[in-house]
Amino acid sequence: MSVEELEQEPFSVHEFVERLAWKTMGATARNTPEEFDPVILHTAFEKMIRDLKEKNNQVQRKIDKLASECKDEEKRHWNRVAELQKKNQSLYTGFQTLDERISYVATKVVYLGDQLEGVNTPRARAVEAQRLMHYLGEFLTDEPLKSPVLVDPFQLHLTADVIQKLHLIALELPVGGRFDIARQRIAEKYDAVEKELIGEFRLGQQAGDRRQMRKITNLLQHFKSYGQCIDVFITECQKGAFKHNSIFDDIVPLCIETNKLAKAVFSNSDTVMSKLVQNLFQGSIQGHVASRLENQSEPEVYLNNLYDLYIRTTKLTVELSKACVEHEFKLGDSTFLNKLTRSIFAQHLDRYIEVELQSLRAQFTMVLQHYYEKKDHVKRQIQTGGIYELKRDIQAKIGTVTKAGPTIENFGGETFLSQEVAINILQDTRNAFKRCSTLSSSSDLASNAIKIFEVLVQYLVLEHIDYAVEIGIQGIPPAEPKFEPEIFFFDVVSQANTLFHLFEKQFTDSFIPLVMSSQHHGFCMKRKRELREAMEGKIDNGLDRSINAIIGWVRYIFATEQKKTDFRPESEDAPMHLLSPFSYNSIGAMLVICDVNEYRKLVKEEMRVPLVTQLFESLHALCNLLVVVPENIKVVSSGEQLVGALVCSGKICQASV
């Protein structure tokens, strides 16, 4: 077995020993114990140990040699580093010396440059002055201009530079004499050059030549018509830019694209963009708004258009502000866009609330008028107060004496309340509140909202709900009717409550948020509470009258139709109607209990009023005493159900007193 196997990867000591033993003894010795010879195995292990020791000595010598070589290499490396450090120090010293020399030379060069500039600048100015004087001389004569710079159309840029300087000189020339002709000729040439430059600028913009446009703007910056150049730029940018049906959809993309071109052409691109946006607002948008709001004959259409246009414009200002940040351009100060929006809508916003109130009153009047015409009803002047009540009571007394009740007009049970009418009024008011929150200034928002609220109160609460309640009260029969009363006031109460709840919901959802932070909030809450209390007072009055009429009719029935012997029939099948204060026998008592039980079921299932239900429960319990023999009265009276009935009856009687 070779020692070289130790260098194989991976190396396992256990496997190495196993292979050595297997090769030494062979496969037969492993299977037949009798053939195993430990001496041979021992000899093989000793030989392998000697080989391993020799191998270890060889490896150790190799390690020592490599360690020695590494030390020599490290020594040589450190020597090399020391030499490099010395060389670097020498180079650094030389660099410092060179830097000082360069600084010295640069100082000398700057000094010489200043000296040369001091000599050359006056010379250049003298040359320039001489050249300008030569050109000025041509304008002082009556002869046509001859210099190529002044007459060659291909040297327009040089001509513009010369004319601009001559224009400044002409301003300093004395008035009168021969200088007037020169001043006039220079002004004419100045205007002609301006027009040519602007024309070249327009052609360059149409051709998309940004370099040419930039050159011309640099020249025109010193001319009076620089603003006119910006106007031409703005006009050309808008050509073919409006492609959508809505003008608002094209403005932001137009500004983004124009900003890119303005930055490449103008040095003051922010000023150009501000003028562009101002031109768009006061031109295109204002014209669009004026055309949409021109017809004010239909206030509702006018208000909807005003709200839509104002919302679109404010949305546009938000999008423009966002575009300013994303595309790095500035539009005036922080109030620039708001001022533009205000300038467009000022005349409409100043009279908005007047138109709003006028529109609401017209719509609500038409809705109510159409409703009452449909019902074939003419609204009446409602009579209330002590005189009217006295007159009504006197008529009732006269009717009692004459055996003919007073004439009561109940309109066939019509309540004169319409949920459809209320919903139409509330929907229009909701839209008005929404417009008010957008179109009113912060200082006028609360007061304008209150004005709209008062219109709602006038037409829905007072002229519709309150009017119906008053009509319903007048249709209630007197307290002592001679005929079975027709009570429709309960329907009026139900519908009036429903409509008033709708009114209160809009009060909370749409109106209160507009006045929440103002000083009028407490007044508005008080106003709503007063309306509710007034409505509840009238309803309570009507309910009392209705109940009194019903009780009066029951009393009239008791007094005229019920006989005291109805509950002491001669036969077992005698009819049963009412109870006290009549005589009865056992059969009559059973009939009373059956009748009261039916009344109790009817009240419990139909009326569903806890107090009334409890009263009939107590009455039914008391009626059971009618079938109890006298000697058992005391025992039955002490029962839990009957005691509860007596207590309940006592409390109700005390409350009645």
mmCIF file of C-alpha atoms in Angstrom, residues 491-633:
data_model
loop_
_atom_site.group_PDB
_atom_site.id
_atom_site.type_symbol
_atom_site.label_atom_id
_atom_site.label_comp_id
_atom_site.label_asym_id
_atom_site.label_seq_id
_atom_site.Cartn_x
_atom_site.Cartn_y
_atom_site.Cartn_z
ATOM 1 C CA ASP A 491 -102.498 60.098 8.741
ATOM 2 C CA VAL A 492 -101.412 63.731 8.695
ATOM 3 C CA VAL A 493 -99.270 63.176 11.783
ATOM 4 C CA SER A 494 -97.596 60.099 10.308
ATOM 5 C CA GLN A 495 -96.738 61.767 7.012
ATOM 6 C CA ALA A 496 -95.710 65.057 8.657
ATOM 7 C CA ASN A 497 -93.296 63.204 10.932
ATOM 8 C CA THR A 498 -91.797 61.390 7.957
ATOM 9 C CA LEU A 499 -91.245 64.607 6.005
ATOM 10 C CA PHE A 500 -89.862 66.448 9.023
ATOM 11 C CA HIS A 501 -87.382 63.625 9.637
ATOM 12 C CA LEU A 502 -86.201 64.022 6.044
ATOM 13 C CA PHE A 503 -85.802 67.745 6.684
ATOM 14 C CA GLU A 504 -83.785 67.062 9.843
ATOM 15 C CA LYS A 505 -81.538 64.601 8.017
ATOM 16 C CA GLN A 506 -80.624 67.197 5.405
ATOM 17 C CA PHE A 507 -80.144 69.757 8.170
ATOM 18 C CA THR A 508 -77.531 67.476 9.722
ATOM 19 C CA ASP A 509 -75.885 66.126 6.564
ATOM 20 C CA SER A 510 -75.769 69.140 4.247
ATOM 21 C CA PHE A 511 -76.340 72.335 6.234
ATOM 22 C CA ILE A 512 -74.591 71.985 9.585
ATOM 23 C CA PRO A 513 -71.120 71.224 8.060
ATOM 24 C CA LEU A 514 -71.263 74.638 6.339
ATOM 25 C CA VAL A 515 -71.876 76.594 9.564
ATOM 26 C CA MET A 516 -70.125 74.312 12.058
ATOM 27 C CA SER A 517 -67.062 76.542 12.473
ATOM 28 C CA SER A 518 -68.943 79.843 12.399
ATOM 29 C CA GLN A 519 -70.599 81.932 15.100
ATOM 30 C CA HIS A 520 -74.016 81.117 13.593
ATOM 31 C CA HIS A 521 -73.945 77.438 14.589
ATOM 32 C CA GLY A 522 -75.799 77.983 17.877
ATOM 33 C CA PHE A 523 -78.449 80.114 16.165
ATOM 34 C CA CYS A 524 -79.083 77.412 13.547
ATOM 35 C CA MET A 525 -79.480 74.676 16.164
ATOM 36 C CA LYS A 526 -81.903 76.890 18.101
ATOM 37 C CA ARG A 527 -83.854 77.635 14.915
ATOM 38 C CA LYS A 528 -84.302 73.940 14.131
ATOM 39 C CA ARG A 529 -85.330 73.209 17.732
ATOM 40 C CA GLU A 530 -87.959 75.965 17.617
ATOM 41 C CA LEU A 531 -89.366 74.586 14.362
ATOM 42 C CA ARG A 532 -89.585 71.114 15.851
ATOM 43 C CA GLU A 533 -91.211 72.318 19.076
ATOM 44 C CA ALA A 534 -93.761 74.383 17.156
ATOM 45 C CA MET A 535 -94.591 71.387 14.955
ATOM 46 C CA GLU A 536 -94.878 69.072 17.965
ATOM 47 C CA GLY A 537 -97.126 71.585 19.757
ATOM 48 C CA LYS A 538 -99.555 71.715 16.843
ATOM 49 C CA ILE A 539 -99.519 67.930 16.460
ATOM 50 C CA ASP A 540 -100.155 67.485 20.196
ATOM 51 C CA ASN A 541 -103.074 69.890 19.955
ATOM 52 C CA GLY A 542 -104.496 67.985 16.993
ATOM 53 C CA LEU A 543 -104.064 64.618 18.696
ATOM 54 C CA ASP A 544 -105.833 65.904 21.811
ATOM 55 C CA ARG A 545 -108.749 67.115 19.696
ATOM 56 C CA SER A 546 -108.909 63.831 17.803
ATOM 57 C CA ILE A 547 -108.952 61.788 21.007
ATOM 58 C CA ASN A 548 -111.545 64.094 22.552
ATOM 59 C CA ALA A 549 -113.743 63.658 19.474
ATOM 60 C CA ILE A 550 -113.449 59.871 19.735
ATOM 61 C CA ILE A 551 -114.169 59.916 23.472
ATOM 62 C CA GLY A 552 -117.118 62.257 22.895
ATOM 63 C CA TRP A 553 -118.547 59.878 20.317
ATOM 64 C CA VAL A 554 -118.130 56.917 22.705
ATOM 65 C CA ARG A 555 -119.880 58.861 25.436
ATOM 66 C CA TYR A 556 -122.649 59.781 23.027
ATOM 67 C CA ILE A 557 -123.079 56.078 22.163
ATOM 68 C CA PHE A 558 -123.173 55.183 25.849
ATOM 69 C CA ALA A 559 -125.733 57.853 26.563
ATOM 70 C CA THR A 560 -128.094 57.192 23.656
ATOM 71 C CA GLU A 561 -127.819 53.541 22.668
ATOM 72 C CA GLN A 562 -126.547 51.449 25.612
ATOM 73 C CA LYS A 563 -129.158 50.120 28.065
ATOM 74 C CA LYS A 564 -128.461 49.244 31.665
ATOM 75 C CA THR A 565 -130.048 45.805 31.269
ATOM 76 C CA ASP A 566 -127.911 44.809 28.287
ATOM 77 C CA PHE A 567 -125.821 42.642 30.586
ATOM 78 C CA ARG A 568 -128.816 40.963 32.271
ATOM 79 C CA PRO A 569 -130.391 39.258 29.270
ATOM 80 C CA GLU A 570 -133.456 37.181 29.663
ATOM 81 C CA SER A 571 -132.013 34.577 27.321
ATOM 82 C CA GLU A 572 -128.528 32.994 27.227
ATOM 83 C CA ASP A 573 -127.681 34.546 23.811
ATOM 84 C CA ALA A 574 -128.212 38.233 24.659
ATOM 85 C CA PRO A 575 -125.737 40.598 22.927
ATOM 86 C CA MET A 576 -122.873 42.306 24.794
ATOM 87 C CA HIS A 577 -121.313 45.681 23.914
ATOM 88 C CA LEU A 578 -119.976 47.711 26.823
ATOM 89 C CA LEU A 579 -119.474 47.359 30.547
ATOM 90 C CA SER A 580 -119.962 50.022 33.178
ATOM 91 C CA PRO A 581 -122.217 51.227 34.742
ATOM 92 C CA PHE A 582 -124.652 48.494 33.682
ATOM 93 C CA SER A 583 -126.235 45.556 35.534
ATOM 94 C CA TYR A 584 -125.228 42.068 34.504
ATOM 95 C CA ASN A 585 -125.684 38.349 35.228
ATOM 96 C CA SER A 586 -123.248 35.433 34.684
ATOM 97 C CA ILE A 587 -123.934 35.156 30.940
ATOM 98 C CA GLY A 588 -123.535 38.914 30.521
ATOM 99 C CA ALA A 589 -120.234 38.797 32.425
ATOM 100 C CA MET A 590 -118.875 36.182 30.014
ATOM 101 C CA LEU A 591 -119.923 38.342 27.087
ATOM 102 C CA VAL A 592 -118.137 41.334 28.636
ATOM 103 C CA ILE A 593 -114.943 39.287 29.107
ATOM 104 C CA CYS A 594 -115.095 38.073 25.492
ATOM 105 C CA ASP A 595 -115.641 41.587 24.121
ATOM 106 C CA VAL A 596 -112.827 43.101 26.214
ATOM 107 C CA ASN A 597 -110.524 40.269 25.181
ATOM 108 C CA GLU A 598 -111.180 41.061 21.502
ATOM 109 C CA TYR A 599 -110.534 44.749 22.178
ATOM 110 C CA ARG A 600 -107.280 43.802 23.903
ATOM 111 C CA LYS A 601 -106.114 41.723 20.920
ATOM 112 C CA LEU A 602 -107.009 44.490 18.492
ATOM 113 C CA VAL A 603 -105.096 47.131 20.473
ATOM 114 C CA LYS A 604 -102.061 44.894 20.921
ATOM 115 C CA GLU A 605 -101.795 43.816 17.267
ATOM 116 C CA GLU A 606 -102.906 46.982 15.461
ATOM 117 C CA MET A 607 -102.189 50.030 17.620
ATOM 118 C CA ARG A 608 -99.019 48.713 19.300
ATOM 119 C CA VAL A 609 -98.993 51.499 21.878
ATOM 120 C CA PRO A 610 -97.561 50.161 25.175
ATOM 121 C CA LEU A 611 -99.680 52.399 27.415
ATOM 122 C CA VAL A 612 -102.948 51.535 25.677
ATOM 123 C CA THR A 613 -102.046 47.849 25.628
ATOM 124 C CA GLN A 614 -101.362 47.937 29.368
ATOM 125 C CA LEU A 615 -104.688 49.635 30.013
ATOM 126 C CA PHE A 616 -106.632 46.906 28.199
ATOM 127 C CA GLU A 617 -104.621 44.207 29.962
ATOM 128 C CA SER A 618 -105.662 45.740 33.268
ATOM 129 C CA LEU A 619 -109.288 46.054 32.126
ATOM 130 C CA HIS A 620 -109.351 42.413 31.065
ATOM 131 C CA ALA A 621 -107.989 41.350 34.450
ATOM 132 C CA LEU A 622 -110.639 43.407 36.268
ATOM 133 C CA CYS A 623 -113.428 41.967 34.075
ATOM 134 C CA ASN A 624 -112.515 38.485 35.268
ATOM 135 C CA LEU A 625 -113.901 39.490 38.685
ATOM 136 C CA LEU A 626 -117.393 39.539 37.174
ATOM 137 C CA VAL A 627 -117.494 35.739 37.067
ATOM 138 C CA VAL A 628 -116.048 35.214 40.558
ATOM 139 C CA VAL A 629 -118.482 34.280 43.327
ATOM 140 C CA PRO A 630 -118.627 36.809 46.206
ATOM 141 C CA GLU A 631 -116.954 34.546 48.798
ATOM 142 C CA ASN A 632 -113.849 34.150 46.548
ATOM 143 C CA ILE A 633 -113.453 37.836 45.714
#
